[in-house]
Coordinates of C-alpha atoms in Angstrom, one line a residue:
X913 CA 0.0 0.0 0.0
X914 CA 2.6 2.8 0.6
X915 CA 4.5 2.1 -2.4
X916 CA 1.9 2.5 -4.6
X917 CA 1.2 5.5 -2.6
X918 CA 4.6 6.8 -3.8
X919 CA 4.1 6.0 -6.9
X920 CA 0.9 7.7 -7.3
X921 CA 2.8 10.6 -5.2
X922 CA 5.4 10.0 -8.4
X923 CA 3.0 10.7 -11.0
X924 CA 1.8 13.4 -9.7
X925 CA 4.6 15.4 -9.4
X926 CA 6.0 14.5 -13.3
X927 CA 2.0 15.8 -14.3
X928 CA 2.4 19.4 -12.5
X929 CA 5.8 19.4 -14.0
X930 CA 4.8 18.7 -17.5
X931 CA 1.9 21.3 -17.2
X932 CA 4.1 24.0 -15.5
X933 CA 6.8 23.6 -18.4
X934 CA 4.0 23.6 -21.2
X935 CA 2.5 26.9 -19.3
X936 CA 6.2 28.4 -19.8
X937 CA 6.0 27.3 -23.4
X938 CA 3.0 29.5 -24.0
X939 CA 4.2 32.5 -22.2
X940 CA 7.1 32.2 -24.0
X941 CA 5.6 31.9 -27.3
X942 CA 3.5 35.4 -25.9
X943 CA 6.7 37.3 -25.9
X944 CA 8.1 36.3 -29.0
X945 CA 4.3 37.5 -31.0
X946 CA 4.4 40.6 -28.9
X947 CA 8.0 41.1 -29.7
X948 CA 8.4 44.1 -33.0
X949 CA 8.6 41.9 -36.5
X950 CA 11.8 43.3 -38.5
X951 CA 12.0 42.4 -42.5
X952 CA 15.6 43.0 -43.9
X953 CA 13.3 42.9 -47.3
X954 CA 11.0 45.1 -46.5
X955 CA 11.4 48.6 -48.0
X956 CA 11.0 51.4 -46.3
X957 CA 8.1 53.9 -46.5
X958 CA 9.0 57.5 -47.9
X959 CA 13.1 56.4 -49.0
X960 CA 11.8 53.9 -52.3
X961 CA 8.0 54.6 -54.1
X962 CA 5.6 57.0 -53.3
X963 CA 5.7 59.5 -50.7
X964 CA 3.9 58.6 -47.0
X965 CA 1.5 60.8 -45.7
X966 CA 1.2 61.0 -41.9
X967 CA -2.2 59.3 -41.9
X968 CA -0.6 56.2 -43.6
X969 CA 1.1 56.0 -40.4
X970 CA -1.3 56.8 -38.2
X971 CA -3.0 54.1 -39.5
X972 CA -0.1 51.3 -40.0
X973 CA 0.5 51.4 -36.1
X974 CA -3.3 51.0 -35.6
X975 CA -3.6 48.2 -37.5
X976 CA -0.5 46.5 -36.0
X977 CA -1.7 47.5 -32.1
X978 CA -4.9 46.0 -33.2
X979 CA -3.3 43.0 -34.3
X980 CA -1.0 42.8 -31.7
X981 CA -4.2 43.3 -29.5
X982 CA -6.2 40.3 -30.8
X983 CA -2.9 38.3 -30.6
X984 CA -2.2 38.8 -26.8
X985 CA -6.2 38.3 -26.1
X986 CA -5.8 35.2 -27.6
X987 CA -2.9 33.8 -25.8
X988 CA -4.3 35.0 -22.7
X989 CA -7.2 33.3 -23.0
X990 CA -5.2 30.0 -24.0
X991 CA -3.2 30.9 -21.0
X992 CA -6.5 31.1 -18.5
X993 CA -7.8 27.3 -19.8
X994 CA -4.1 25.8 -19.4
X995 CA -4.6 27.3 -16.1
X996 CA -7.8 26.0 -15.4
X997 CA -7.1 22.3 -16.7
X998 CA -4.1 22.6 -14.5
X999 CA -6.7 23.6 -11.4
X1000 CA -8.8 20.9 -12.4
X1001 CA -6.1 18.2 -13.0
X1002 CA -4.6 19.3 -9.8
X1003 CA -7.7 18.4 -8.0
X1004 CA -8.4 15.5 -9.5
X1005 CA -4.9 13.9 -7.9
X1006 CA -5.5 15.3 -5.0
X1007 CA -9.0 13.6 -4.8
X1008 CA -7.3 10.4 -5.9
X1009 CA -4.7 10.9 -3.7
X1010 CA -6.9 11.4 -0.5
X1011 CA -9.0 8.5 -1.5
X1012 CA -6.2 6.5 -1.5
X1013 CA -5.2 7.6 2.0
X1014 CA -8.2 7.0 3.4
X1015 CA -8.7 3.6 2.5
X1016 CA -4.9 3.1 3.5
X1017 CA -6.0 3.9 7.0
X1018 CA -9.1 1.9 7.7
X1019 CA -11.7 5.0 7.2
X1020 CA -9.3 7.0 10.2
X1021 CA -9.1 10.0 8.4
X1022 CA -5.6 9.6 9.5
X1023 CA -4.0 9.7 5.6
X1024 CA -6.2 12.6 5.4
X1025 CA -5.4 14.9 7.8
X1026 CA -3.3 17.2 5.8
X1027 CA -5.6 17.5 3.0
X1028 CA -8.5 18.3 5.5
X1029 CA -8.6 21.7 7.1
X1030 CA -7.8 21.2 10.5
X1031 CA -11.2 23.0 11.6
X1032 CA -13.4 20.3 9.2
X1033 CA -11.5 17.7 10.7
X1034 CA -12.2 18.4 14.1
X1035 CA -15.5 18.9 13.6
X1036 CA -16.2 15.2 12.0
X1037 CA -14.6 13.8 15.1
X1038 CA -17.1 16.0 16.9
X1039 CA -19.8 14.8 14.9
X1040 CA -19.0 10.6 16.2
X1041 CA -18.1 11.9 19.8
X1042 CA -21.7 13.7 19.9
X1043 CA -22.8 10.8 18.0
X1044 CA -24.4 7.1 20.1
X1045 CA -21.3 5.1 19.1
X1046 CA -19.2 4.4 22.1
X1047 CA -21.7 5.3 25.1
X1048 CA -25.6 5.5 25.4
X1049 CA -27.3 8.8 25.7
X1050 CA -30.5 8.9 28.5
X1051 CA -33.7 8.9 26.8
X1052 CA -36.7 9.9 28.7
X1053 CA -38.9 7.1 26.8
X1054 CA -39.0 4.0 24.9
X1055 CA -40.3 6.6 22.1
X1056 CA -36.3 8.6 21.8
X1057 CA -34.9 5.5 20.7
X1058 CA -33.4 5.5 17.1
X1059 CA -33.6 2.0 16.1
X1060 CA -31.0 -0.1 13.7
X1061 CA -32.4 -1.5 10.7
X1062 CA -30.3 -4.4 9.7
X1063 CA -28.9 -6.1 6.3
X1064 CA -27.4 -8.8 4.3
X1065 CA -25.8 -8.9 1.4
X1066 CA -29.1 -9.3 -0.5
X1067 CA -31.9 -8.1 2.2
X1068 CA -32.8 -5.2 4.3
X1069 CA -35.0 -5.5 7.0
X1070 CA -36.7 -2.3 8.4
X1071 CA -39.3 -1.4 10.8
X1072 CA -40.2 1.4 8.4
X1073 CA -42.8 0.2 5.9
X1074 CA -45.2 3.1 4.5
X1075 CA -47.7 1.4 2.4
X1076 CA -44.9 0.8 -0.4
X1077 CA -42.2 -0.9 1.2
X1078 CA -42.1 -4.5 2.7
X1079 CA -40.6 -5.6 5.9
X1080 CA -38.0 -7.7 4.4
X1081 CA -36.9 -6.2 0.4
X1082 CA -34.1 -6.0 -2.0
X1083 CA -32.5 -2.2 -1.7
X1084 CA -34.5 -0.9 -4.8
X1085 CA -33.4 2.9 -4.5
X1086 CA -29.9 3.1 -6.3
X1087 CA -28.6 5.7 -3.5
X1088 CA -29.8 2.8 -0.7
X1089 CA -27.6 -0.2 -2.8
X1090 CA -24.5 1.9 -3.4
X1091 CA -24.2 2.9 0.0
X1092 CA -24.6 -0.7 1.3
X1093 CA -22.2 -1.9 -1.0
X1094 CA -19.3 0.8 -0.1
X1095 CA -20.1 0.2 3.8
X1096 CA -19.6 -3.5 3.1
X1097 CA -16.3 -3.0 0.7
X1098 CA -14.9 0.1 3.5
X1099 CA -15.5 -2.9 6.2
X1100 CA -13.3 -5.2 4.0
X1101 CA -10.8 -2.9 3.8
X1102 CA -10.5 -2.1 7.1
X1103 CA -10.4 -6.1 8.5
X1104 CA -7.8 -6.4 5.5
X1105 CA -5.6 -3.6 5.8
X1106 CA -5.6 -3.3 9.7
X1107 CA -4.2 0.0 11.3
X1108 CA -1.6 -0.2 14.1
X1109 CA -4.0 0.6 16.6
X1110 CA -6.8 -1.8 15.5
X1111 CA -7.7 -4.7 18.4
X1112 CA -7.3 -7.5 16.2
X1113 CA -4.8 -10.8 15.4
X1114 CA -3.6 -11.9 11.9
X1115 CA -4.9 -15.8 10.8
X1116 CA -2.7 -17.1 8.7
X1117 CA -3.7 -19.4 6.0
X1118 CA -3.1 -22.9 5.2
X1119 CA 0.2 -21.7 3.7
X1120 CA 1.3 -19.1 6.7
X1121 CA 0.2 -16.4 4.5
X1122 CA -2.4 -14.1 6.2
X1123 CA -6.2 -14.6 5.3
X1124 CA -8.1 -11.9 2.9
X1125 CA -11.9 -11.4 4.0
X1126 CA -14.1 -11.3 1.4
X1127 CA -17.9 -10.0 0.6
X1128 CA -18.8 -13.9 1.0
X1129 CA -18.1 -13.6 4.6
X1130 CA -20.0 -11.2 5.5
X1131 CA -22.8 -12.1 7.7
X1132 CA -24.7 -9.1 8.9
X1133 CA -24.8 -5.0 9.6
X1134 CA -27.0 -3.1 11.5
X1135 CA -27.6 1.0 10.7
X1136 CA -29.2 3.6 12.0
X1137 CA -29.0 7.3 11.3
X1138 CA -29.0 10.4 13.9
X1139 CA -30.5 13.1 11.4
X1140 CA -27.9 16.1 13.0
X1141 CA -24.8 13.6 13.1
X1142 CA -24.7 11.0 11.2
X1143 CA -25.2 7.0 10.3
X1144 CA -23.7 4.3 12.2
X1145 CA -22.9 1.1 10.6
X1146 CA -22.5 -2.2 13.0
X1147 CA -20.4 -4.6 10.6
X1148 CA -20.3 -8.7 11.2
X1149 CA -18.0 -10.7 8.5
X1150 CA -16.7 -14.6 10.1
X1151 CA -15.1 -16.8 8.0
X1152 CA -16.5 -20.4 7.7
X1153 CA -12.8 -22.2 8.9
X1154 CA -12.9 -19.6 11.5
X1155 CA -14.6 -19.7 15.0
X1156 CA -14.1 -16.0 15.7
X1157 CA -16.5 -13.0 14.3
X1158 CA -14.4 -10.1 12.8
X1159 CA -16.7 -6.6 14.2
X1160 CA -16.1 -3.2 11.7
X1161 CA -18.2 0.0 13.4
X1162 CA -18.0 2.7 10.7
X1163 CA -19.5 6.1 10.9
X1164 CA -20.4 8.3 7.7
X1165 CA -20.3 12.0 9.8
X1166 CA -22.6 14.5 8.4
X1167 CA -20.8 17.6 7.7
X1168 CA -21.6 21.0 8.3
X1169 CA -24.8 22.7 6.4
X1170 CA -23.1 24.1 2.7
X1171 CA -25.2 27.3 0.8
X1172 CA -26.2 25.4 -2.7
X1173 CA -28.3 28.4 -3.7
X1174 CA -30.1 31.6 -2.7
X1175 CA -33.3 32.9 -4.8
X1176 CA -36.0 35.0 -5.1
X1177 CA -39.3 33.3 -6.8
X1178 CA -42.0 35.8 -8.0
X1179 CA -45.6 33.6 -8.1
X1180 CA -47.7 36.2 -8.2
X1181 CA -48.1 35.8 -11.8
X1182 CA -48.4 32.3 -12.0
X1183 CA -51.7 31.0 -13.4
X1184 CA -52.4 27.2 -12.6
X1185 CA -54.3 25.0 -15.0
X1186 CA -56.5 22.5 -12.6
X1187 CA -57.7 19.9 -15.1
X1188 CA -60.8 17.3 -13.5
X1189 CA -61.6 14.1 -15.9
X1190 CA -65.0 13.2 -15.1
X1191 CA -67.8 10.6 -15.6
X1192 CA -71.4 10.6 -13.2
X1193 CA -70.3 11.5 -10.0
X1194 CA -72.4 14.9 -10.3
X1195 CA -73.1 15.3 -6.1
X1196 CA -69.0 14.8 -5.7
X1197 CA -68.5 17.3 -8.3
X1198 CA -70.7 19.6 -6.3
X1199 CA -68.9 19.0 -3.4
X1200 CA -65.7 19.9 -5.6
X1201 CA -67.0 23.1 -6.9
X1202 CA -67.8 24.1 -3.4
X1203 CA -63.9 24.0 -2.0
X1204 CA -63.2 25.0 -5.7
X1205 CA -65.2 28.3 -4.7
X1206 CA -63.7 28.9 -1.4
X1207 CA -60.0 28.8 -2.5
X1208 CA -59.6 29.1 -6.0
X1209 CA -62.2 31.8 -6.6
X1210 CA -62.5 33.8 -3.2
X1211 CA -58.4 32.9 -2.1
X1212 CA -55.8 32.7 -5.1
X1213 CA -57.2 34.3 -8.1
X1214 CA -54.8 32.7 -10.7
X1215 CA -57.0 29.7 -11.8
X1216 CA -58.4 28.2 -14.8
X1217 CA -60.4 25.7 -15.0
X1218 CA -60.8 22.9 -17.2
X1219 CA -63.2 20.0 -16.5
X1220 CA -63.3 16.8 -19.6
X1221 CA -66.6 15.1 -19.3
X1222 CA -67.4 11.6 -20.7
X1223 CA -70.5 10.9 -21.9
X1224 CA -74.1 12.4 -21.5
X1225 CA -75.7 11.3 -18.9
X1226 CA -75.0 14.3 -15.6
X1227 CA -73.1 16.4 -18.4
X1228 CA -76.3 18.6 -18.0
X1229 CA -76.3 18.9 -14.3
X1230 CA -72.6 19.6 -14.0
X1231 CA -73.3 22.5 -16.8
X1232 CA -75.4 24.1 -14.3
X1233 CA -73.1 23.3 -11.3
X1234 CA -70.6 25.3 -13.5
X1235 CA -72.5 28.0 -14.2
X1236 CA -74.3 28.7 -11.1
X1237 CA -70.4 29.1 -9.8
X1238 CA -69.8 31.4 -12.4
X1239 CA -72.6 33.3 -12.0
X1240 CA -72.6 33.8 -8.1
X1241 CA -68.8 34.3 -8.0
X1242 CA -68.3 36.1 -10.9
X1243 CA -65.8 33.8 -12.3
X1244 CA -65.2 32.4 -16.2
X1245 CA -62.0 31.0 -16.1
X1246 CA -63.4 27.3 -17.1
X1247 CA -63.7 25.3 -19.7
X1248 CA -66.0 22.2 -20.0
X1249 CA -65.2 19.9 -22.5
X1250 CA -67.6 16.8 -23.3
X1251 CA -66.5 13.4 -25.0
X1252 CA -68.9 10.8 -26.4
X1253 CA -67.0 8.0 -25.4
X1254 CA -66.3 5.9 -22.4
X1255 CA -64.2 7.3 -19.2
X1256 CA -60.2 6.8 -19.3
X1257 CA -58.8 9.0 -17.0
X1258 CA -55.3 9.4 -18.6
X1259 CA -57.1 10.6 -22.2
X1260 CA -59.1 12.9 -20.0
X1261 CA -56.0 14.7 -19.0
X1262 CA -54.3 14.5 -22.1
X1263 CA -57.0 16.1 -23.6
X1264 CA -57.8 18.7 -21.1
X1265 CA -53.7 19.6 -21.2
X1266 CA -53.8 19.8 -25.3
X1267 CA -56.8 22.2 -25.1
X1268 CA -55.1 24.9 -23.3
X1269 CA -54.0 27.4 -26.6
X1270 CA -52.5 30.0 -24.5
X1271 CA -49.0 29.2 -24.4
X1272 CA -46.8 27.6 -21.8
X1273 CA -49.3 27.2 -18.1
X1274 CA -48.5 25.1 -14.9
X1275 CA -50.8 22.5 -14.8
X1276 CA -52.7 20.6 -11.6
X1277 CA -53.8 17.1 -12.3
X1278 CA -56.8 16.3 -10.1
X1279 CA -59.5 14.2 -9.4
X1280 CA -63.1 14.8 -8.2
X1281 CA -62.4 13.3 -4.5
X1282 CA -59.6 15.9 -3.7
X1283 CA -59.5 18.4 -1.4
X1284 CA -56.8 21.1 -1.7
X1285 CA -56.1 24.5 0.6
X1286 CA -54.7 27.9 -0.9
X1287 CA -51.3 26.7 0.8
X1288 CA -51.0 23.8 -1.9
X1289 CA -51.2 25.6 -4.9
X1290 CA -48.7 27.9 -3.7
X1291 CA -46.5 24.6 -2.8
X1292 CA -47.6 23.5 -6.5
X1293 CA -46.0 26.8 -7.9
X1294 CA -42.9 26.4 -6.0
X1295 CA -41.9 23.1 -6.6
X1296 CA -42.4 22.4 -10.4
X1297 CA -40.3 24.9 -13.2
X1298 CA -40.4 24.3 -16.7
X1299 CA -37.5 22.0 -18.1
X1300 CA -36.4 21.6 -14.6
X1301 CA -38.5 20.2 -12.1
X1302 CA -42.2 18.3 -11.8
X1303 CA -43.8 18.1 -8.0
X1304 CA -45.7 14.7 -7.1
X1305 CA -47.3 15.7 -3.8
X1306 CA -47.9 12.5 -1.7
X1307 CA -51.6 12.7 -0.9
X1308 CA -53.3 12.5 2.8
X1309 CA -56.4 9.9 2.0
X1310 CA -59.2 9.8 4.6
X1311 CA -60.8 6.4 5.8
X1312 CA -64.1 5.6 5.7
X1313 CA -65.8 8.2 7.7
X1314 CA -68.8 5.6 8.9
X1315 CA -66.7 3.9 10.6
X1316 CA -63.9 6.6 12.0
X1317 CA -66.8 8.4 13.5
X1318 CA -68.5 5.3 14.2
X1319 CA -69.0 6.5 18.1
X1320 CA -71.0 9.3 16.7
X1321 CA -74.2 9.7 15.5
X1322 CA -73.1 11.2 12.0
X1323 CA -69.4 12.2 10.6
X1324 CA -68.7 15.5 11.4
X1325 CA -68.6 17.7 8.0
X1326 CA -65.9 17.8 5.4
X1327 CA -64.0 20.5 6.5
X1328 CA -63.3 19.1 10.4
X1329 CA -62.4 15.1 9.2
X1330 CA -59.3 17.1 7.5
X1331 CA -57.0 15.7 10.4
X1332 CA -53.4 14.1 9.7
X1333 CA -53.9 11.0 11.9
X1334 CA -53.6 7.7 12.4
X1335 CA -56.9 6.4 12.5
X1336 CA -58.4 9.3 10.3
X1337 CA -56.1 8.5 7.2
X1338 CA -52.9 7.3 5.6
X1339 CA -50.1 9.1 3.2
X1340 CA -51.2 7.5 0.2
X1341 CA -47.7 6.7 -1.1
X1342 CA -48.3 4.4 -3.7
X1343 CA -50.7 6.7 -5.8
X1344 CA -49.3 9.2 -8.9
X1345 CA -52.2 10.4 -9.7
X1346 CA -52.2 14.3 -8.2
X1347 CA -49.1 16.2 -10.2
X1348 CA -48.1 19.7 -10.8
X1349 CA -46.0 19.7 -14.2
X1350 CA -45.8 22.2 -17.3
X1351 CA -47.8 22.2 -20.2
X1352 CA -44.5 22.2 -22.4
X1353 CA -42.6 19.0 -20.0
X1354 CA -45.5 17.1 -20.1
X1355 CA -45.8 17.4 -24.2
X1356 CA -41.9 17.3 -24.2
X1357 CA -42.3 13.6 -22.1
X1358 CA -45.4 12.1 -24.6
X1359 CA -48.0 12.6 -22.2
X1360 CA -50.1 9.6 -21.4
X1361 CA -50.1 6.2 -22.4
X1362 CA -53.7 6.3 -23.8
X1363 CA -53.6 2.5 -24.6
X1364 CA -54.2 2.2 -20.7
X1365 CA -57.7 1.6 -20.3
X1366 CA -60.5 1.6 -17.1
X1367 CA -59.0 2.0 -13.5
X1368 CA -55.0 2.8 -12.5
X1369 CA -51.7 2.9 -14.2
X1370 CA -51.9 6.1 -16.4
X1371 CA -50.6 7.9 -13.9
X1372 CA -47.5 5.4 -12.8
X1373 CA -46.5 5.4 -16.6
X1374 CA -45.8 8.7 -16.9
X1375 CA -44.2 9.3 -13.4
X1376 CA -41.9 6.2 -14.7
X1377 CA -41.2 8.6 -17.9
X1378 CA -40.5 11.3 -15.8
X1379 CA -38.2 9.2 -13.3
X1380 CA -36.2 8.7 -16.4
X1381 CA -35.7 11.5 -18.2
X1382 CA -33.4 14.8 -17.2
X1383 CA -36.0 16.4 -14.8
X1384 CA -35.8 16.8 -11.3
X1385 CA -39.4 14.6 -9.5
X1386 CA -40.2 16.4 -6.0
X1387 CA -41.9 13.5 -4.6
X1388 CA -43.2 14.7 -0.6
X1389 CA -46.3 14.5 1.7
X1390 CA -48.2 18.5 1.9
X1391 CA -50.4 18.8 4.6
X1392 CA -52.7 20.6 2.1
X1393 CA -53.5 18.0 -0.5
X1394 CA -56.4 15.1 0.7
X1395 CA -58.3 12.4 -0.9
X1396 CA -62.0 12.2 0.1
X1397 CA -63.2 8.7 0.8
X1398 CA -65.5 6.9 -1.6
X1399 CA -66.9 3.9 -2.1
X1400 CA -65.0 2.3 -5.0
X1401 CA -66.4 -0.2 -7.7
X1402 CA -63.6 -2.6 -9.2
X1403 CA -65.6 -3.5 -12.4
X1404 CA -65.3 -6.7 -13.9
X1405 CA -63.7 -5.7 -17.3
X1406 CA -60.2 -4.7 -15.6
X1407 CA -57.0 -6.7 -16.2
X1408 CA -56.5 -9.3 -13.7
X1409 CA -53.8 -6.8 -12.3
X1410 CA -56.0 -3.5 -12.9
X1411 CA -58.7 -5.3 -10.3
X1412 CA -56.0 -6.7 -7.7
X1413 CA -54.7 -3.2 -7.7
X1414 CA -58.4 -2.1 -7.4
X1415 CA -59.2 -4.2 -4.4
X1416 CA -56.1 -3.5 -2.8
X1417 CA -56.8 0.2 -3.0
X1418 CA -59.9 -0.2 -1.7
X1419 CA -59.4 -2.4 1.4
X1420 CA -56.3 0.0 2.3
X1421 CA -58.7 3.2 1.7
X1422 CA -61.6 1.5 4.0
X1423 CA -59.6 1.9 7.8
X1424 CA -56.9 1.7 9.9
X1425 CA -55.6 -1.5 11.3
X1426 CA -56.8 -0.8 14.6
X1427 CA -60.2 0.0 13.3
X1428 CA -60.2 -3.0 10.9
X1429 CA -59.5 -5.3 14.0
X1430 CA -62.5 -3.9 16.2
X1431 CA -64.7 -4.7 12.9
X1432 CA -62.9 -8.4 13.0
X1433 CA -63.6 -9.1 16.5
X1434 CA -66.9 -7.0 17.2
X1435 CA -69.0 -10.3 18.5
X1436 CA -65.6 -10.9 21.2
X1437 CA -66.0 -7.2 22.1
X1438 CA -69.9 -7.4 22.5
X1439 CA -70.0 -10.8 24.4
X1440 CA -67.4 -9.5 26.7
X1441 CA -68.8 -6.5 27.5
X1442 CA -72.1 -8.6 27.6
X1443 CA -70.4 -10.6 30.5
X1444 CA -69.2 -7.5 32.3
X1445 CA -72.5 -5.9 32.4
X1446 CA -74.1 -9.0 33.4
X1447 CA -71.3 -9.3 36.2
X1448 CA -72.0 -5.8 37.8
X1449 CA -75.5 -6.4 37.8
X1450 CA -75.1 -9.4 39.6
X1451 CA -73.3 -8.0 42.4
X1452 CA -75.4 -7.3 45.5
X1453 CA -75.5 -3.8 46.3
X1454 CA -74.1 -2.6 49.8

């Protein structure tokens, strides 16, 4: 390992040589085009032909400054880049360099130290002595615990499941494999290249030579992450000739918080496009209209409308919805756009999007069940820019209200089931469908996959475009985006896996676990409540 630290050290050096002497090269070639031409040829002005005026001069040595001018410009410009590549090549070894270091060390930051700042330095060693590595911190509950989530090679096992992840998976985020992998490989490293200080004894090998751990023996890791410090990784590798278990504890140290950017975004201007595919549903789209009135109209003032109908029967009703709106609120920002054919949610969008003839617009996919606040569409503005950036809000999604309020003699209204908890609703994580992109990313993309039919996976297809094209996806919960519960319908001419995703939205949109388990064991609860009540009226009084 050191000597091919020298070497590297080696190469180094004869690179910064080679690009210093080619620098003096250049600046060297500078003088000599700055340097007066002479022509032992040339005749002389005024002594053989015609006679010079002054303004021939005048304008002879403007011409040669000028050229003399463009010359030097261009050789300090050729001068600037050989000094940037220099820069850049310069850092580039030095990145090698301290990579190389490091991994010399056993992650000690020991072959680093004089490439780090002294101040850095000390502060990532702050970070793992603040950090619960070598001592426990007192908690005041079972709640402050951070708990490990542990892996093998192939698995992860996490106590953190959402709706979309499973309590034993394959790491599917690339960001989530890579840093598994280098934990594991910086573990190797540091079991194969021991420091001086590391509590550990060299096997030898059948041969007396000493025994190189590989990925095949490891058996487990644990990790958990302190969001101010840092993650710990617990490391377990054992060989299979070998009674003894070789321990690695790593620790990736958060550094300190870095400006990335610092901006000034003007929405006042910004006109959203909500676009509402529709079918029946006439009393939802009431509803709709209502919180459509309340924030749109009365709140934000920068909203069009645009609702694509399917079919006739309702289209009449939800004409009049429409312009009752308009005429009480004084508002004409809609369009209502009516299709003679049967409901398909993605060509309802791709429609409504294609209609707009007004240039580039943000547009809001929604859906007749959502409720949104002012707040949202501001967050909707914010978080999606043309050729940059779409924002997939996670939606909150309220359970069944019949059976959340069930204690109650009716739900409460609309406006006070809009709670973020537990047994009121869920962050619906696996849906796609509510989205805030530009007119002009969203033609850019292809839109829709209109050869999806009926219920689900328009929406998933063209997140999965996004997700692999050059845009940025904002992909977060907002406290200001909620799907109203309905009673779904999975019709019989779905796909086989259009209705299992059907039925599985609907059991997940019915109630909470806890809830779901009273409705499971409601004759227990009522026989054992029968017996208590029979057992207090059986006891003799005084």
């Amino acid at each position: 390992m050191p000597r091919r630290g020298l070497m590297l050290q080696a190469r180094t050096r004869w690179l910064l040589l080679g690009l210093a002497l080619l620098c003096i090269l250049i600046l060297f070639m500078y003088l000599l085009e700055c340097a007066p031409q002479t022509d032992g040829n040339a005749s002389l002005p005024g002594i053989i032909g015609e006679n010079y005026g002054k303004e021939y001069y005048q304008a002879l040595l403007q011409e040669q400054e000028e050229h003399y001018q463009t010359r030097a410009s261009s050789l300090k410009r050729q001068i600037a880049q050989l000094k940037q590549e220099l820069q850049e090549m310069s850092e580039k070894m030095r990145s090698l360099q301290e990579k190389k270091n490091t991994r010399a060390n056993g992650m000690s930051f020991q072959g680093t130290k004089e490439q780090i700042p002294s101040d850095l330095l000390e502060f990532l060693h702050s970070q793992i002595d603040k950090a619960e590595v070598g001592i426990g911190a007192k908690l005041p509950s079972e709640y402050g615990v951070i708990p490990f989530e542990s892996f093998t090679l192939m698995k992860v096992f996490q106590l953190e499941m959402g709706l979309t992840r499973h309590p034993e998976e394959k790491p599917v985020r690339k960001d989530k494999r890579d840093e598994l992998v280098e934990v594991i490989e910086a573990g190797l490293e540091v079991i194969n290249n021991p420091d001086e200080e590391d509590d550990q004894e060299d096997e030898d090998g059948p041969v007396g030579e000493k025994q190189l751990f590989n990925e095949n023996d490891f058996v487990e890791g644990y990790y958990r992450t302190e969001r101010d410090k840092g993650t710990q990784y617990e490391l377990f590798f054992k060989k299979a000739d070998l009674m003894e278990y070789r321990h690695v504890t790593l620790f990736r140290p958060f550094g300190p918080l870095m400006k990335v950017k610092s901006e000034t975004i003007d929405i006042t201007k910004s006109v959203i496009n909500i676009i509402v595919p529709l079918a029946g549903r006439t009393e939802a789209f009431a509803q709709f209209m209502q919180n459509f009135r309340d924030v749109c109209i009365l709140q934000d003032k920068r909203i069009h409308l645009t609702v694509v109908y399917f079919g006739e029967e309702g289209l009449s009703k939800v004409k009049i919805i429409l312009e009752s709106v308009s005429r009480e609120a004084n508002f004409h920002n809609y369009t209502l756009i009516s299709l003679s054919e049967e409901f398909n949610r993605g060509r309802g969008l791709d429609v409504g999007a294609r209609a707009w003839d007004k240039g580039e617009v943000l547009m809001f996919f929604c859906d007749v069940d959502i409720y949104f606040s002012a707040e949202f569409l501001n967050s909707c503005r914010l978080n999606a820019e043309p050729g940059k950036k779409v924002f997939y809000p996670v939606v909150f999604s309220l359970y069944n209200p019949a059976i959340v309020y069930a204690n109650q003699d009716v739900p409460p209204p609309v406006d006070q089931q809009l709670v973020h908890k537990k047994d009121s609703g869920f962050w619906r994580d696996f849906g796609f469908g509510m989205t805030c992109q530009y007119r002009t990313d969203f033609l850019t993309i292809g839109g829709f996959d209109l050869e999806v039919k009926g219920w689900g996976g328009e929406d998933v297809h063209l997140y999965r475009k996004y997700l692999r094209g050059n845009l940025i996806v904002i992909r977060t919960p907002v406290p200001g985006l909620f799907h109203l519960w309905h009673e779904k319908h999975c019709a019989d001419e779905l796909t086989p896996e259009q209705y299992r995703m059907c039925i599985q939205s609907k059991a997940m949109n019915e109630a909470s676990h806890s809830h779901l388990g009273m409705l499971v064991f409601r004759e227990e609860i009522e026989t054992h409540l029968h017996k208590q009540a029979y057992r207090t009226n059986s006891e003799p009084v005084g």
